[in-house]
Coordinates of C-alpha atoms in Angstrom, one line a residue:
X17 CA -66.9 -5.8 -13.9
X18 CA -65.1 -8.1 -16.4
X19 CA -61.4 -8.5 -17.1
X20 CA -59.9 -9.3 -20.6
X21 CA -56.3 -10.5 -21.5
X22 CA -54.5 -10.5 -24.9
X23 CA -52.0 -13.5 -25.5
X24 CA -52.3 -13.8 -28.9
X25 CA -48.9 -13.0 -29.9
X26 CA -46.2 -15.4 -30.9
X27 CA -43.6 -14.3 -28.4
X28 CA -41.6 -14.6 -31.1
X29 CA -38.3 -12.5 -29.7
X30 CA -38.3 -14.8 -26.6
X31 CA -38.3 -18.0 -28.5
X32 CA -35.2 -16.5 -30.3
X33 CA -33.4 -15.5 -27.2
X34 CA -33.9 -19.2 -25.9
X35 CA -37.3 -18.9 -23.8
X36 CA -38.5 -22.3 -24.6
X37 CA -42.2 -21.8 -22.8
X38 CA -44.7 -19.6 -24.5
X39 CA -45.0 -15.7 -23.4
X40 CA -48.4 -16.6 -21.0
X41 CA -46.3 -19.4 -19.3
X42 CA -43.5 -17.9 -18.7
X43 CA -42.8 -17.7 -14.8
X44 CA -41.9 -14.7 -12.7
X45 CA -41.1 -15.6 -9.2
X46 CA -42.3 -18.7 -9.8
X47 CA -46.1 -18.0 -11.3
X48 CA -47.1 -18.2 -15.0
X49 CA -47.6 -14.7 -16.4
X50 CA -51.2 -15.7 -17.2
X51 CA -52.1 -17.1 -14.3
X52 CA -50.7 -13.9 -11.9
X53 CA -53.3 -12.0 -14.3
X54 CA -56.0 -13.7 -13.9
X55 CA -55.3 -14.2 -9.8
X56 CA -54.9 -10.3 -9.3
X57 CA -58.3 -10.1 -11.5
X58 CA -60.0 -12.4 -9.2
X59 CA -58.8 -10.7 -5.9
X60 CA -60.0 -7.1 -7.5
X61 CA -63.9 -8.1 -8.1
X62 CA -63.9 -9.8 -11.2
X63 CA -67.3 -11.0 -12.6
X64 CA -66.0 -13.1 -15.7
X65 CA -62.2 -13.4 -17.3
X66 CA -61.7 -13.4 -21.4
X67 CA -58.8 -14.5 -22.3
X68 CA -57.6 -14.7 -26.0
X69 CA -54.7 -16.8 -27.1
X70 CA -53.4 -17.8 -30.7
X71 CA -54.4 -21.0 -32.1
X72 CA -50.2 -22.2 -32.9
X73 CA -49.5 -23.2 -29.1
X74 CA -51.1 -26.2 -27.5
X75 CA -49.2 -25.8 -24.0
X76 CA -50.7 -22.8 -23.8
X77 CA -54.3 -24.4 -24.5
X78 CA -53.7 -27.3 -22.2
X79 CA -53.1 -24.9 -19.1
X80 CA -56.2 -22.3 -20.1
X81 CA -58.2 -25.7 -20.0
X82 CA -57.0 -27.1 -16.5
X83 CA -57.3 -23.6 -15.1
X84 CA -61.1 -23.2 -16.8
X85 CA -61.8 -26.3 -14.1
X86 CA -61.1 -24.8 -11.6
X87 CA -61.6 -21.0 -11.7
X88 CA -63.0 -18.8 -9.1
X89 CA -65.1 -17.3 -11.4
X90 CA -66.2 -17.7 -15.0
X91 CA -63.0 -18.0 -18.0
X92 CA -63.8 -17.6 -21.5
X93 CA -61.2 -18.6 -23.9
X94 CA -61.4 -17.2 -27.5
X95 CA -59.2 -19.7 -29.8
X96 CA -57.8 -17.2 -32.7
X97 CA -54.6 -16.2 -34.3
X98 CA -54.5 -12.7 -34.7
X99 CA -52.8 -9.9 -36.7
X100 CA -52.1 -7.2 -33.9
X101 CA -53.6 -6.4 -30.6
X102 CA -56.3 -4.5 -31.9
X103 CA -57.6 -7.5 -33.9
X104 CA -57.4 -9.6 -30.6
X105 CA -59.7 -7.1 -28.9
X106 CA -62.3 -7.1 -31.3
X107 CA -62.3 -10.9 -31.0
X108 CA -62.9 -10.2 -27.0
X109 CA -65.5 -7.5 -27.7
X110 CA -68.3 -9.4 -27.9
X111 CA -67.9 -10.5 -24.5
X112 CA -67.3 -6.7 -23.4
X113 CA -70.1 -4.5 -24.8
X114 CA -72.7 -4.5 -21.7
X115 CA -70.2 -3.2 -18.6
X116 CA -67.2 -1.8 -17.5
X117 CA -64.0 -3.8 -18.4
X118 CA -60.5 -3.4 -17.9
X119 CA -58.3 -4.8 -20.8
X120 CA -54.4 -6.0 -20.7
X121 CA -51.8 -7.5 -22.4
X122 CA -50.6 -10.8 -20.8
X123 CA -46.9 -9.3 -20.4
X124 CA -47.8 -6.5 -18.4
X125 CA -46.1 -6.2 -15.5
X126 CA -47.2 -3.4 -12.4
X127 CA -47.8 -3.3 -8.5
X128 CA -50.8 -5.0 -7.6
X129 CA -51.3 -2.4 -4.9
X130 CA -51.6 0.2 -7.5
X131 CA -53.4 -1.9 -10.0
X132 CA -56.3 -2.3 -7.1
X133 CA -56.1 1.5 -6.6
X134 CA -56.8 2.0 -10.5
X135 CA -59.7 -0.2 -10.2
X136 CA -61.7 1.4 -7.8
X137 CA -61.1 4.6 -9.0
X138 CA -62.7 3.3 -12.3
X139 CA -64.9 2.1 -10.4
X140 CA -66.3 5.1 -9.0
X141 CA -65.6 7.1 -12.2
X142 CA -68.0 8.6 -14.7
X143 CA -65.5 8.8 -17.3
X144 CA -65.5 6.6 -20.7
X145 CA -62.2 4.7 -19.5
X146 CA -59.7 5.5 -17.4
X147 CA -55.9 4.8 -19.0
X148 CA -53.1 4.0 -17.1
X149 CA -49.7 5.6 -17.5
X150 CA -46.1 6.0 -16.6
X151 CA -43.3 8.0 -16.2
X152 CA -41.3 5.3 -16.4
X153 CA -40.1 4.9 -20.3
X154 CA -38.2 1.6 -21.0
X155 CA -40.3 0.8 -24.1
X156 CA -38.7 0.3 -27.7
X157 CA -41.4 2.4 -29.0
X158 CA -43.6 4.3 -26.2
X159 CA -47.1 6.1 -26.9
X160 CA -46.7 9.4 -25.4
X161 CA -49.9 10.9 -23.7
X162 CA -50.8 14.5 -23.4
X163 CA -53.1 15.4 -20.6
X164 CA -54.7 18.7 -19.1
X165 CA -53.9 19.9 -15.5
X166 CA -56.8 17.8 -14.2
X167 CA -55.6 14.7 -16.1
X168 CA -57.5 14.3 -19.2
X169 CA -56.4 12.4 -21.5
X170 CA -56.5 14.9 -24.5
X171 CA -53.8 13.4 -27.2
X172 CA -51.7 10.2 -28.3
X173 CA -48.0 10.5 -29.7
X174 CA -45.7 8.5 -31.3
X175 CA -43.2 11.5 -29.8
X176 CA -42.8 13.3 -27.0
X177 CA -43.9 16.5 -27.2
X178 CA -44.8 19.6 -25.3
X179 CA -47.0 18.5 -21.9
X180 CA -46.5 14.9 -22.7
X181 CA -45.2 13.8 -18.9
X182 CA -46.3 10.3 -19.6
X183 CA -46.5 7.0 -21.8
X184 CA -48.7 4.5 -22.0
X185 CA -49.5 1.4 -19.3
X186 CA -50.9 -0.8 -21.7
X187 CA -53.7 -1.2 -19.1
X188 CA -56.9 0.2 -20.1
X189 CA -60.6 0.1 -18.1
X190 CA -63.1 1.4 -20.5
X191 CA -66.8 1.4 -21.2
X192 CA -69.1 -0.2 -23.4
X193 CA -68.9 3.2 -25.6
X194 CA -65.1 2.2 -26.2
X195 CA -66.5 -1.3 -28.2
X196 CA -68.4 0.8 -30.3
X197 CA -65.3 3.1 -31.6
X198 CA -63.4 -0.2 -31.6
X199 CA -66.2 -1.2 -34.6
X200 CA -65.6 1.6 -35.9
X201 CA -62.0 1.6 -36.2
X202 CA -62.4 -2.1 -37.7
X203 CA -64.8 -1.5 -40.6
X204 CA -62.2 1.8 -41.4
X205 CA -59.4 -1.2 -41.8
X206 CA -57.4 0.9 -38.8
X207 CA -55.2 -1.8 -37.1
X208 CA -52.8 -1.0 -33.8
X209 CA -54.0 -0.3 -30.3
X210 CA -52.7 3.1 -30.7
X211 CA -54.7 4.4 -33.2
X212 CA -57.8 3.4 -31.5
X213 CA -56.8 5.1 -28.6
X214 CA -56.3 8.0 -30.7
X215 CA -60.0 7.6 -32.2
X216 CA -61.4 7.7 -29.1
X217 CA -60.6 10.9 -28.4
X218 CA -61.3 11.9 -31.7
X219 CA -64.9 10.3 -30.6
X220 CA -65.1 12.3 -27.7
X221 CA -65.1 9.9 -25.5
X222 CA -63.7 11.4 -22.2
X223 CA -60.8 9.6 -21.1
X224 CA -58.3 10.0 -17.9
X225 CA -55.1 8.7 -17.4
X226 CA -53.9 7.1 -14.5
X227 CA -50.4 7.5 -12.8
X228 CA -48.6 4.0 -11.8
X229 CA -45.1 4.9 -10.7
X230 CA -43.5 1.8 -12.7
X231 CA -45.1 -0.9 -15.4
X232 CA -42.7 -3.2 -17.0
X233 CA -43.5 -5.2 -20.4
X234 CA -42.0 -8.6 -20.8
X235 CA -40.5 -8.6 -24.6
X236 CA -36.7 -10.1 -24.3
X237 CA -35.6 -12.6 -22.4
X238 CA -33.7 -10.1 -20.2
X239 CA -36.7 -8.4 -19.3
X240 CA -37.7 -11.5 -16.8
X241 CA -35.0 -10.9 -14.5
X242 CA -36.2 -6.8 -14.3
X243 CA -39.6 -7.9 -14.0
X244 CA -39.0 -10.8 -11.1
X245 CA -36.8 -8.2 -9.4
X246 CA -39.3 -5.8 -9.6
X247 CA -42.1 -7.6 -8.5
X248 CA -39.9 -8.9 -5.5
X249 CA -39.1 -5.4 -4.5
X250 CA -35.4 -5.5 -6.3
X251 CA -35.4 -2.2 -7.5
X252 CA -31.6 -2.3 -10.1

């Protein structure tokens, strides 16, 4: 199984608040965002890391390059500057379209304990991807999910609505169909991870979401502390 990160972004609201590193550097309990990724990847099976990263930040280059000579397993660094998420993943797909991959954003933060559970159960699943969520909401603009009883993933909101218990992770393990609708979605000029979420279900691509009791995203500088404290079992 492969694992794919998107660091593309410019981080720009850190740099404004006075984070001088770049988002995949920054530390959290004394480990680069980027490189706690790609050590939980390693310890949950990981057959190859992708990695993509903007083309404006040589620190950033420099470290993907020391860490390339010495990884565990194979890292794959696409070069590109991007213009959303969704572009940044079709730039990964090519390395993604012939097995199961599980696909992040560098600033995602979650319980490795749960992340491992999610895993296997993908794993072991016969679903197109397996999504996970939260009921945790601390997001300046949250993509509700609808489900069934038995946790189908059956709608994507900007709102909360009726049966919508959860928001996105931002953590998604998909198939090889998923890369397909991703084309799809790109030769239709769609742009945002959210509307390709919502084409896949439009697709029919069966989908189940996930429960993690917290995952944190790392946008403001004031978001490290929650994140650190988090991690370190620090609930606030």
């Amino acid at each position: 199984m492969k694992f794919a990160i998107i660091s593309a972004g410019e981080g720009s609201r850190l740099s404004q608040e006075g984070v001088a590193l770049p988002k995949p550097l920054v530390q959290l309990n004394g480990v680069a965002m980027i490189d706690r990724l790609i050590q939980i990847f390693v310890r949950n099976g990981a057959d190859e890391v992708v990695v993509i990263i903007n083309n404006e930040n040589q620190l950033t280059k420099e470290h993907l390059a020391k860490l390339q000579e010495r990884a565990e397993v194979p890292l794959e660094v696409v070069v590109k500057t991007t213009l959303s998420s969704m572009h940044s993943f079709y730039e990964l797909s090519p390395y993604l379209q012939d097995d199961k991959f599980c696909l992040t954003t560098v600033d995602t933060i979650f319980r490795e304990e749960e992340f491992s559970t999610f895993i296997e159960a993908f794993k072991q699943s016969d679903a197109d991807g397996c999504m996970a969520v939260t009921d945790f909401i601390d997001d300046e603009k949250p993509l509700y999910i609808s489900t069934d009883s038995a946790l189908n993933i059956i709608g994507f909101h900007d709102e909360a609505t009726s049966g919508c218990r959860y928001i996105s992770g931002g953590i998604y393990c998909l198939t090889p169909a998923a890369v397909k609708t991703l084309h799809g979605c790109m030769e239709k000029g769609m742009s945002r991870m959210r509307n390709f979420q919502r084409q896949l279900v439009a697709d029919g691509l069966r989908l189940k979401a996930y429960p993690f009791t917290k995952i944190l995203d790392v946008d403001h500088a004031g978001d490290i502390v929650k994140a650190e404290n988090f991690l370190a079992g620090k609930e606030e």
